[in-house]
Tab-separated table of C-alpha atoms and ligand atoms in Angstrom:
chain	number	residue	atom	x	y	z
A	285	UNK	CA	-9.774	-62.103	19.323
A	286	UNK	CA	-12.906	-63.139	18.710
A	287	UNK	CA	-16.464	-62.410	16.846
A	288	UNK	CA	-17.788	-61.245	20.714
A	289	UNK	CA	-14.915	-58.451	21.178
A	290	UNK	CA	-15.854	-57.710	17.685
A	291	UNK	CA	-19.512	-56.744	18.746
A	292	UNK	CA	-18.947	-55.154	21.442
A	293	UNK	CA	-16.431	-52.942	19.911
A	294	UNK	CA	-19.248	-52.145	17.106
A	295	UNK	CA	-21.581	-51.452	19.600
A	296	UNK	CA	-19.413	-49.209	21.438
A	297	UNK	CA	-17.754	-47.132	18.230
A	298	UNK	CA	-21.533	-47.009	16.636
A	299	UNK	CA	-22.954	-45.369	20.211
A	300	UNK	CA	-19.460	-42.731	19.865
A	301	UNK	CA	-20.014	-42.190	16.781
A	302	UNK	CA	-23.764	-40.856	17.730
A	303	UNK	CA	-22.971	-38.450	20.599
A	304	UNK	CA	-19.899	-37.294	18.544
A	305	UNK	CA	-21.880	-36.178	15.227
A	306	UNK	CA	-25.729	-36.439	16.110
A	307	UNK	CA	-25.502	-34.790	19.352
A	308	UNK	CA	-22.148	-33.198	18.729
A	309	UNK	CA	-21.273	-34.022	22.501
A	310	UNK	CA	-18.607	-36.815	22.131
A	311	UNK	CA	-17.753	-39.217	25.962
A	312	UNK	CA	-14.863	-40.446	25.275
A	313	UNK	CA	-11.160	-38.903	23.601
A	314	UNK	CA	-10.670	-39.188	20.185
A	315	UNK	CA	-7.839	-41.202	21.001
A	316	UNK	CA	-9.429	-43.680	22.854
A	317	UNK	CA	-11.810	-43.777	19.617
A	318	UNK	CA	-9.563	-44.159	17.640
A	319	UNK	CA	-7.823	-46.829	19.412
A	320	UNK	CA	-10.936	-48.851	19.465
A	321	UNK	CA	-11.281	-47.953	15.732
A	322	UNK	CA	-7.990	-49.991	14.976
A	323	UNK	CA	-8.629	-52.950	17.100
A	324	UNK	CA	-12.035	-53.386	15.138
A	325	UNK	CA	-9.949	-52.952	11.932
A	326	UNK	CA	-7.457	-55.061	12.730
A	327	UNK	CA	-9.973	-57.996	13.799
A	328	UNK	CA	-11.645	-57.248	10.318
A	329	UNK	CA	-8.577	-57.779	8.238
A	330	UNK	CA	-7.741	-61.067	9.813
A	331	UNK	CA	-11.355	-61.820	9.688
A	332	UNK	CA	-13.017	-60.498	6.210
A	333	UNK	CA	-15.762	-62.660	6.601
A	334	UNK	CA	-16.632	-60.632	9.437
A	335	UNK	CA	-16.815	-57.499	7.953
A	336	UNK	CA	-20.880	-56.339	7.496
A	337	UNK	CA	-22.011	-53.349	5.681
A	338	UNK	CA	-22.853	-51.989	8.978
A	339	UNK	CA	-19.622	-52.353	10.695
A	340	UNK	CA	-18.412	-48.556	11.773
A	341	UNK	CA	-15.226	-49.437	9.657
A	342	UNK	CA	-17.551	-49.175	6.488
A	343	UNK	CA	-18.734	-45.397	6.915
A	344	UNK	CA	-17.000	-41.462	6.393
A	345	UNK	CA	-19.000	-40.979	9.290
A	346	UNK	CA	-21.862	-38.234	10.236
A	347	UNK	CA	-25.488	-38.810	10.276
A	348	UNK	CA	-27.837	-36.505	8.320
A	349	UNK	CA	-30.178	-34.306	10.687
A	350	UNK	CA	-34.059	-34.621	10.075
A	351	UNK	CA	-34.714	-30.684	10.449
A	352	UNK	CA	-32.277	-29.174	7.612
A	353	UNK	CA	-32.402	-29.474	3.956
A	354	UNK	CA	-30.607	-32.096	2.043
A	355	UNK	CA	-28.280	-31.578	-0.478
A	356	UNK	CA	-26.995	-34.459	-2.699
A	357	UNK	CA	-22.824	-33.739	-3.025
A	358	UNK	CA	-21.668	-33.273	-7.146
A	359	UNK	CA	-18.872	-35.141	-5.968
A	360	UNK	CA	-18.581	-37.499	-3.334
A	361	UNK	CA	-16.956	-35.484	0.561
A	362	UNK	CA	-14.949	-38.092	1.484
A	363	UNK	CA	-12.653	-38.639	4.711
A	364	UNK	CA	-8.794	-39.730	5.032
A	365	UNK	CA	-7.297	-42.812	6.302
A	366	UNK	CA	-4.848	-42.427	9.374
A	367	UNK	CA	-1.825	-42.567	9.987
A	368	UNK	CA	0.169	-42.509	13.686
A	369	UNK	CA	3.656	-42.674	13.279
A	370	UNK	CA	6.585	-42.299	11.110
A	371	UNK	CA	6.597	-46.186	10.001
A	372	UNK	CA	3.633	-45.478	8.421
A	373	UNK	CA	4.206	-42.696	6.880
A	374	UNK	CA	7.226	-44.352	5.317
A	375	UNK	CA	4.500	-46.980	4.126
A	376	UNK	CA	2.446	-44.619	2.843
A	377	UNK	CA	5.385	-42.948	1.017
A	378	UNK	CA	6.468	-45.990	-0.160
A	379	UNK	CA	3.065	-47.105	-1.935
A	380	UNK	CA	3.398	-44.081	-4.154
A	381	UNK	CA	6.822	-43.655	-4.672
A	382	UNK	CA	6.100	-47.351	-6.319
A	383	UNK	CA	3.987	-45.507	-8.978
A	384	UNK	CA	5.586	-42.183	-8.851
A	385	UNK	CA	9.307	-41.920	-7.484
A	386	UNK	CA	9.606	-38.579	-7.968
A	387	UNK	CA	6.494	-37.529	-5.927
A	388	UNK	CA	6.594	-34.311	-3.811
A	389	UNK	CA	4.192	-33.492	-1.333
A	390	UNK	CA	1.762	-30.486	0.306
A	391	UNK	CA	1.374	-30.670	4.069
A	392	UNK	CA	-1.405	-28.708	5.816
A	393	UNK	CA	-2.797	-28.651	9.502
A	394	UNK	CA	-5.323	-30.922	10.114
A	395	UNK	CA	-7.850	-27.891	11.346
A	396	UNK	CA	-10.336	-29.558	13.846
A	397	UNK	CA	-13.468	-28.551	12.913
A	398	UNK	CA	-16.236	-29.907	10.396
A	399	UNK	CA	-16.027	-30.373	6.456
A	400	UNK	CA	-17.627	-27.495	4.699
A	401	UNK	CA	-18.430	-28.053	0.499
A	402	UNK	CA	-19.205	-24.095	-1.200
A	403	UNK	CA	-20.753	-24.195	-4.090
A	404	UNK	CA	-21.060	-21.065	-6.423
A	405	UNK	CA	-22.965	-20.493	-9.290
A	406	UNK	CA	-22.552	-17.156	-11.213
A	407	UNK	CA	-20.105	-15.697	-8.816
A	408	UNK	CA	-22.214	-15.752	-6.018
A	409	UNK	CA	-22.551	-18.135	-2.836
A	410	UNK	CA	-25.205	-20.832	-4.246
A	411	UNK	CA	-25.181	-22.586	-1.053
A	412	UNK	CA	-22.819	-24.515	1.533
A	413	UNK	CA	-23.547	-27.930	3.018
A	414	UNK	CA	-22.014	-30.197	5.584
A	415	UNK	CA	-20.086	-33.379	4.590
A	416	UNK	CA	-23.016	-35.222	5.964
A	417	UNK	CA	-22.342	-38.858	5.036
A	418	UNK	CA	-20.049	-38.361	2.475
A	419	UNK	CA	-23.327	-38.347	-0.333
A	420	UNK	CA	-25.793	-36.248	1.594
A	421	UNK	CA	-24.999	-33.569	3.558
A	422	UNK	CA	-26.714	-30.800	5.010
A	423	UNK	CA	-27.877	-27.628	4.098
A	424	UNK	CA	-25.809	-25.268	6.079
A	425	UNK	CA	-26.016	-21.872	3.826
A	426	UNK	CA	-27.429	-19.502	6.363
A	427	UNK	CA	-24.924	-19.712	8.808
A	428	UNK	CA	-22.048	-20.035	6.508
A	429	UNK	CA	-23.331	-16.569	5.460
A	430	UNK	CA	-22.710	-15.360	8.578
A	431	UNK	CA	-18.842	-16.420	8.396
A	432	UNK	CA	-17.265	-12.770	7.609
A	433	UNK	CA	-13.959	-14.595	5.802
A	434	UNK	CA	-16.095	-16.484	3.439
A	435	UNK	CA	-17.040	-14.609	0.414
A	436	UNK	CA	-20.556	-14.286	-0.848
A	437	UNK	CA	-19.658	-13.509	-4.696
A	438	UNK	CA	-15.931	-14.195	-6.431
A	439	UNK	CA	-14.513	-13.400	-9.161
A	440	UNK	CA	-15.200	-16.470	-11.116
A	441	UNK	CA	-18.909	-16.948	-13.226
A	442	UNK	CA	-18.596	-20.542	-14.014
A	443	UNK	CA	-19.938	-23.192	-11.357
A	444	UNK	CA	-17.020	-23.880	-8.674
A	445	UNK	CA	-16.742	-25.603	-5.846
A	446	UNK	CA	-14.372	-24.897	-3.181
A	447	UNK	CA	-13.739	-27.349	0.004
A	448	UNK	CA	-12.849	-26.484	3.292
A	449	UNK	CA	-12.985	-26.431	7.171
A	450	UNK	CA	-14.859	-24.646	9.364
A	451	UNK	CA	-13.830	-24.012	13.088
A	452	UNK	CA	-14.294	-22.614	16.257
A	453	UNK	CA	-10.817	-20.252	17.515
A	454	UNK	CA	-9.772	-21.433	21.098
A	455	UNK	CA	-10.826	-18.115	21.914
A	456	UNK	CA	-14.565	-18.341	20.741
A	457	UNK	CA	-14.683	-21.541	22.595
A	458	UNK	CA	-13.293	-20.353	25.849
A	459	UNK	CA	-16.074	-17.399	25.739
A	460	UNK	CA	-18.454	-19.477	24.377
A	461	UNK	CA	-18.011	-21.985	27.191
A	462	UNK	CA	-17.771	-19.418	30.317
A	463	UNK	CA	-21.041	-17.666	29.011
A	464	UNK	CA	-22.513	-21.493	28.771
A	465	UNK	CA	-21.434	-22.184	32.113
A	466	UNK	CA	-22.518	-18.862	33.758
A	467	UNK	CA	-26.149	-19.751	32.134
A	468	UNK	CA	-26.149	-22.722	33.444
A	469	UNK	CA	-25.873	-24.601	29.991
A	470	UNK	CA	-24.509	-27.905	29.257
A	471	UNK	CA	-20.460	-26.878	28.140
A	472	UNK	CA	-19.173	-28.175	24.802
A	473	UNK	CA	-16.329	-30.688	24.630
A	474	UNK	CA	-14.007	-29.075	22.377
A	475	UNK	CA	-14.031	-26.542	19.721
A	476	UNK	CA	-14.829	-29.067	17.258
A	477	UNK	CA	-18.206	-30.212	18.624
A	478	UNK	CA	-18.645	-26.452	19.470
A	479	UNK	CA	-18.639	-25.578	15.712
A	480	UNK	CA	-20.021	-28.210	14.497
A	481	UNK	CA	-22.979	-27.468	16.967
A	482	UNK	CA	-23.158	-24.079	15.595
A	483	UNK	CA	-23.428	-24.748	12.350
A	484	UNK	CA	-26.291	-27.177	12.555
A	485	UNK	CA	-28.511	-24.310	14.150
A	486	UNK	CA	-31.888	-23.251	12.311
A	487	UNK	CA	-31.633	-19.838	13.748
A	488	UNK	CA	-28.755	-18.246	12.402
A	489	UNK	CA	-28.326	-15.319	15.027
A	490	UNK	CA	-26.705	-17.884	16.996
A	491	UNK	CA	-23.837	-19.375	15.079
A	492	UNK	CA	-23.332	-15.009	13.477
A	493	UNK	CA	-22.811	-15.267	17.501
A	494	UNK	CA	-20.330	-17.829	18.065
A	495	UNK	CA	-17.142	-16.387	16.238
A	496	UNK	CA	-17.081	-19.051	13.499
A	497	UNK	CA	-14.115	-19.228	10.828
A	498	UNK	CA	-13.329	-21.240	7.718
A	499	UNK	CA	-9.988	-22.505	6.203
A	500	UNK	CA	-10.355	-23.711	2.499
A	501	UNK	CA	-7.896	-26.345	0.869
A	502	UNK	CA	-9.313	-28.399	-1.571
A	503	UNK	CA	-10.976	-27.447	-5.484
A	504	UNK	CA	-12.178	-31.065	-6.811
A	505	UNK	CA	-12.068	-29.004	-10.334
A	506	UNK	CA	-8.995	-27.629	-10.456
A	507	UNK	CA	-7.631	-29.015	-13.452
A	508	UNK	CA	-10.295	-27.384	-15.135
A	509	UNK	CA	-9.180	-24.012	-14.096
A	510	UNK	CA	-5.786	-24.556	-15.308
A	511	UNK	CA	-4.105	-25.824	-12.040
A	512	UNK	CA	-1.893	-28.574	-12.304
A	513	UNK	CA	-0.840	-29.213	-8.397
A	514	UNK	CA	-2.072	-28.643	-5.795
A	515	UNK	CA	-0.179	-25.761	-4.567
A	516	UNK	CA	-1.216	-23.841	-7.482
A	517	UNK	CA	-4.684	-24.661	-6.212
A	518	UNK	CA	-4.651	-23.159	-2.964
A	519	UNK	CA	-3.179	-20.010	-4.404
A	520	UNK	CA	-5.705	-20.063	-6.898
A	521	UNK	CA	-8.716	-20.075	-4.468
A	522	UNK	CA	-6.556	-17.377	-2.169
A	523	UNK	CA	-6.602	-15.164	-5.021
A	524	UNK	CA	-10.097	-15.265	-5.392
A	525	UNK	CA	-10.690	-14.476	-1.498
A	526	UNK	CA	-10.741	-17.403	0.265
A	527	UNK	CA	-8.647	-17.998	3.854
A	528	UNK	CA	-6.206	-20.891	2.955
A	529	UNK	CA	-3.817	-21.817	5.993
A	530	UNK	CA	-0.345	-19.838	5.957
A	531	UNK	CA	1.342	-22.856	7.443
A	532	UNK	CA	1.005	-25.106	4.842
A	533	UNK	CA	4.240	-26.263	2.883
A	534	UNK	CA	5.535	-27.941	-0.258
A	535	UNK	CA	7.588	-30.596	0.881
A	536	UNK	CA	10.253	-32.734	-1.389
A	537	UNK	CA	10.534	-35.836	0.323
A	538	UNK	CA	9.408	-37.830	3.039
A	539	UNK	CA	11.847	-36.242	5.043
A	540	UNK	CA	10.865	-33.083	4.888
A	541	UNK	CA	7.289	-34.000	5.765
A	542	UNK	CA	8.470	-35.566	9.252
A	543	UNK	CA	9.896	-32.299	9.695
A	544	UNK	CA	7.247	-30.369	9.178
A	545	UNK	CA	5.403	-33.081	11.362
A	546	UNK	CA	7.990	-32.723	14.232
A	547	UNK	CA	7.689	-28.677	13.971
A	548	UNK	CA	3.537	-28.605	13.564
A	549	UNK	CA	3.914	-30.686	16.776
A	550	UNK	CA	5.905	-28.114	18.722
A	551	UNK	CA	3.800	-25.317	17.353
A	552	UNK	CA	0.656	-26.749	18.303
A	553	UNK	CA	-0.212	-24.965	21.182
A	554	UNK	CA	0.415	-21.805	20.172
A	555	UNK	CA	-1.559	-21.648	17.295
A	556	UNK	CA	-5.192	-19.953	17.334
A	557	UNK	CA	-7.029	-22.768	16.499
A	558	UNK	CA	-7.193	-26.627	17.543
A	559	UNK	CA	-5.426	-29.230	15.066
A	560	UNK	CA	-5.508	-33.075	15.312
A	561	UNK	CA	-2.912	-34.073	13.115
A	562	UNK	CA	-1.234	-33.072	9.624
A	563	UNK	CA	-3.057	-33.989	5.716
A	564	UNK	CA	-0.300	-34.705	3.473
A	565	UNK	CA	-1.505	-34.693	-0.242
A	566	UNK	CA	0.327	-35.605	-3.015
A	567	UNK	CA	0.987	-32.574	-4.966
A	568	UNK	CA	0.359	-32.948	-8.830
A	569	UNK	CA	-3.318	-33.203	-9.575
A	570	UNK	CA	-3.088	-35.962	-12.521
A	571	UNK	CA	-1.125	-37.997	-10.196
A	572	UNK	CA	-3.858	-37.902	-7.851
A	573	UNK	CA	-6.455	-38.505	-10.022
A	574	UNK	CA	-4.642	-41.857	-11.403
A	575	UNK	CA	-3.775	-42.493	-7.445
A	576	UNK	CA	-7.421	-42.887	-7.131
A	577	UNK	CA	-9.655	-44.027	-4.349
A	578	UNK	CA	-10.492	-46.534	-1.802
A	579	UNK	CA	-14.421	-46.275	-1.300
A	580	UNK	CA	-13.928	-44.618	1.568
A	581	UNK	CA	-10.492	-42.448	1.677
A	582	UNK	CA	-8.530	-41.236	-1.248
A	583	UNK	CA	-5.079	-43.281	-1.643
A	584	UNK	CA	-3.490	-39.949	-2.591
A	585	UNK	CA	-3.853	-38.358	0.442
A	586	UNK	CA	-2.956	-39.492	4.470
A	587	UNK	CA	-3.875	-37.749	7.835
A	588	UNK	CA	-1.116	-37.997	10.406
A	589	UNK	CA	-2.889	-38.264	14.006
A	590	UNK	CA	-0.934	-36.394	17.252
A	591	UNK	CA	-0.728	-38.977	20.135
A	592	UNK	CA	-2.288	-37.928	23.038
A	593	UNK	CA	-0.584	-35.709	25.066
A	594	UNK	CA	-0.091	-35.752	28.802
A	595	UNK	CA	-2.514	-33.167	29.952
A	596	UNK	CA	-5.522	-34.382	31.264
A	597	UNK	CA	-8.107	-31.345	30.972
A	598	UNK	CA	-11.269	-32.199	33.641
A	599	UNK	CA	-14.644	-30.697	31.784
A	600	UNK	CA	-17.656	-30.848	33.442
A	601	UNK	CA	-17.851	-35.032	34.745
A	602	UNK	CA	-16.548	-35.705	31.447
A	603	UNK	CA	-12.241	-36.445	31.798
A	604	UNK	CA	-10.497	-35.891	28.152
A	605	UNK	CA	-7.077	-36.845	27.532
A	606	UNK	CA	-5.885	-33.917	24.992
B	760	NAD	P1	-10.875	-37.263	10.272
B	760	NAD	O1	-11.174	-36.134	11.183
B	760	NAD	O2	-9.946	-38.294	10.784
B	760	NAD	O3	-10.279	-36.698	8.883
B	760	NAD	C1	-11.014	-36.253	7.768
B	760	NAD	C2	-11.435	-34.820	7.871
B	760	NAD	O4	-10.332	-33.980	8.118
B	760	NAD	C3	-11.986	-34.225	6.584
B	760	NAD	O5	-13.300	-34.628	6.346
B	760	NAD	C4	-11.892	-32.760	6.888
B	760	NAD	O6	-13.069	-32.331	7.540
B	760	NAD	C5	-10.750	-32.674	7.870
B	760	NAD	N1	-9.608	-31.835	7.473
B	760	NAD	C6	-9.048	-30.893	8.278
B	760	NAD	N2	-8.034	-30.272	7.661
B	760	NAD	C7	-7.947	-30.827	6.420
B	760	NAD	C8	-7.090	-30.600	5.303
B	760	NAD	N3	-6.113	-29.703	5.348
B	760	NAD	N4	-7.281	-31.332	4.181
B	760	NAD	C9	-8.254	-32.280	4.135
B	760	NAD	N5	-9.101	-32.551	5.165
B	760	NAD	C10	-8.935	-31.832	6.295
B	760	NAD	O7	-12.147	-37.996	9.795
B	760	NAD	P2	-13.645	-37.774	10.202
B	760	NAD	O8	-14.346	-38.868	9.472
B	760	NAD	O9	-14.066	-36.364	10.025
B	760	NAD	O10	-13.663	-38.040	11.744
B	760	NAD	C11	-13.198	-39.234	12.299
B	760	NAD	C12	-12.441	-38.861	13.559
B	760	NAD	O11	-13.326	-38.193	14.444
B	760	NAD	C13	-11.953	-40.068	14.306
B	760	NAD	O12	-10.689	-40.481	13.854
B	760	NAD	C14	-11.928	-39.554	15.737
B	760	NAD	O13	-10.684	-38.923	16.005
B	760	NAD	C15	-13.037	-38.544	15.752
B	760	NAD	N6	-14.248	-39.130	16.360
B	760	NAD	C16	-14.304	-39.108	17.702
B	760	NAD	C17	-15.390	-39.654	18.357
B	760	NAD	C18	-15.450	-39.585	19.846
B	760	NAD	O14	-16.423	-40.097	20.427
B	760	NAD	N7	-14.476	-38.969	20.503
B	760	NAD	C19	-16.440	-40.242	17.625
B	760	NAD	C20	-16.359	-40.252	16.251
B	760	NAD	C21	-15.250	-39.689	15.620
């Protein structure tokens, strides 16, 4: 281990993390990413005096476009740490059972597609904007209009912001890709760069073309609506018109979140749109919000990543491990 394997891992994770959210056209699996991701973590927290501000382990992640208009997040879009197996889940579990014994938590799909932040203002659509890097983000309102399942005006006059995914169905993609290919056009990797690609068009006839959806799971007001998990949350922002995922579920334990793990795993395939992993949230809001935050990932909430699986899908001269 040393401060030359350190480098070149830098150099290697900062020229992923370029195709993968400048040019939306990632080279290598996420796995293998995220693999490398560790190693430079690992060296880091043996080594702190090697960590620099510039080191990929210091960033959310995705550049901001010259081309679109920036918009400065109310509230910091931040990402989630990761998890890979059940150990750490445990560890995870244990941290906050340490504060809060009696903790229950929400698990959702981890939809694969790109961070979305709505904003409304008088119960209409004020405008939506990528994550961006965490503080800026982009200006994205003129193709989130063209998203049919997210609503232009709701039922609420006060400002509100709702947070959510947007994504590509496996079936866009596949049609999206054999029209690509019959033109003669470079393919996209996987629905994920495909949407994310979409939504940083400045003609928006393309992405009202490209089949586009949303999922929405996260109000960083809710308390202020009267929510006080949240569960109550999502059904809050469902009642108001927004698509939140059907397969999320209230677990009471630890247990029952490796179960829903172990089930989401099985079910994987069949669902309609990609997933990398599970989010499991804490469920009461004030716990959360005395949980707190790392400056990168909240504490109170955990992605679990799938390991790779066996099939080894050949696109274009590019070879994916999915
Ligand atoms: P992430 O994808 O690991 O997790 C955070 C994101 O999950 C959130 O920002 C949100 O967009 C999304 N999400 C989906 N469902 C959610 C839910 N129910 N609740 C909350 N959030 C939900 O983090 P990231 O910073 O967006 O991306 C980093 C990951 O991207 C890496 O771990 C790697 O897998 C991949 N990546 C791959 C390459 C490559 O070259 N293959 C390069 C860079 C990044």
């Amino acid at each position: 281990m040393t401060l030359e394997r350190l480098n070149e891992i830098k150099k290697l994770l900062n020229e992923y993390n370029y195709q993968y959210y400048v040019l939306d056209n990632p080279t290598v699996s996420d796995q293998e990413y995220d693999r490398l991701m560790q190693e430079l973590q690992s060296i880091e927290a043996k080594h702190p005096e090697w960590i620099t501000a510039d080191s990929p382990s210091q960033r959310v992640g995705g550049e901001v476009l010259d081309g679109f208009q920036k918009v400065t997040h109310q509230r910091m879009m931040l990402s989630l740490g990761n998890i890979f197996n059940e150990d750490e889940l445990r560890e995870f579990d244990d941290r906050i059972r340490e504060i809060y014994p009696q903790v229950e938590y929400v698990c959702e799909l981890k939809i694969d597609g790109l961070a979305v932040s709505l904003v409304y203002a008088n119960g209409q659509l004020s405008y939506g904007a990528t994550r961006g890097d965490g503080t800026i983000g982009e200006d994205i309102t003129h193709n989130v209009k063209t998203i049919k399942s997210i609503p232009l005006a709701i039922d609420y006059q006060g400002d509100f912001e709702v947070r959510g995914e947007i994504y590509m169905p496996k079936k866009s993609f596949e049609q999206l890709n054999e029209q690509r290919q019959k033109a003669g056009e470079p393919l996209f990797a996987n629905p994920r760069n495909a949407a994310a690609g979409s939504v940083r068009q400045l003609d928006s006839r393309i992405a009202a073309k490209r089949g586009l959806d949303a999922f929405l799971y996260m109000v960083p007001t809710a308390s202020d609506v009267g929510c006080q998990t949240h569960k109550e949350a999502l059904d809050y922002i469902s009642k108001l018109g927004f698509k939140t995922n059907p397969m999320t579920r209230v677990c009471a334990n630890i247990q029952e979140v490796w179960q829903f793990i172990m089930e989401m795993t099985e079910k994987r395939q069949s669902l309609p749109y990609e997933i990398d992993g599970i989010v499991i949230k804490v469920n009461r809001l004030d716990w959360q919000e005395r949980l707190g935050y790392t400056a990168k990932v909240p504490k109170w909430a955990i992605a679990y990543k799938f390991p790779a699986e066996e099939v080894i899908t050949k696109l274009k001269d590019i070879i994916f491990t999915i």
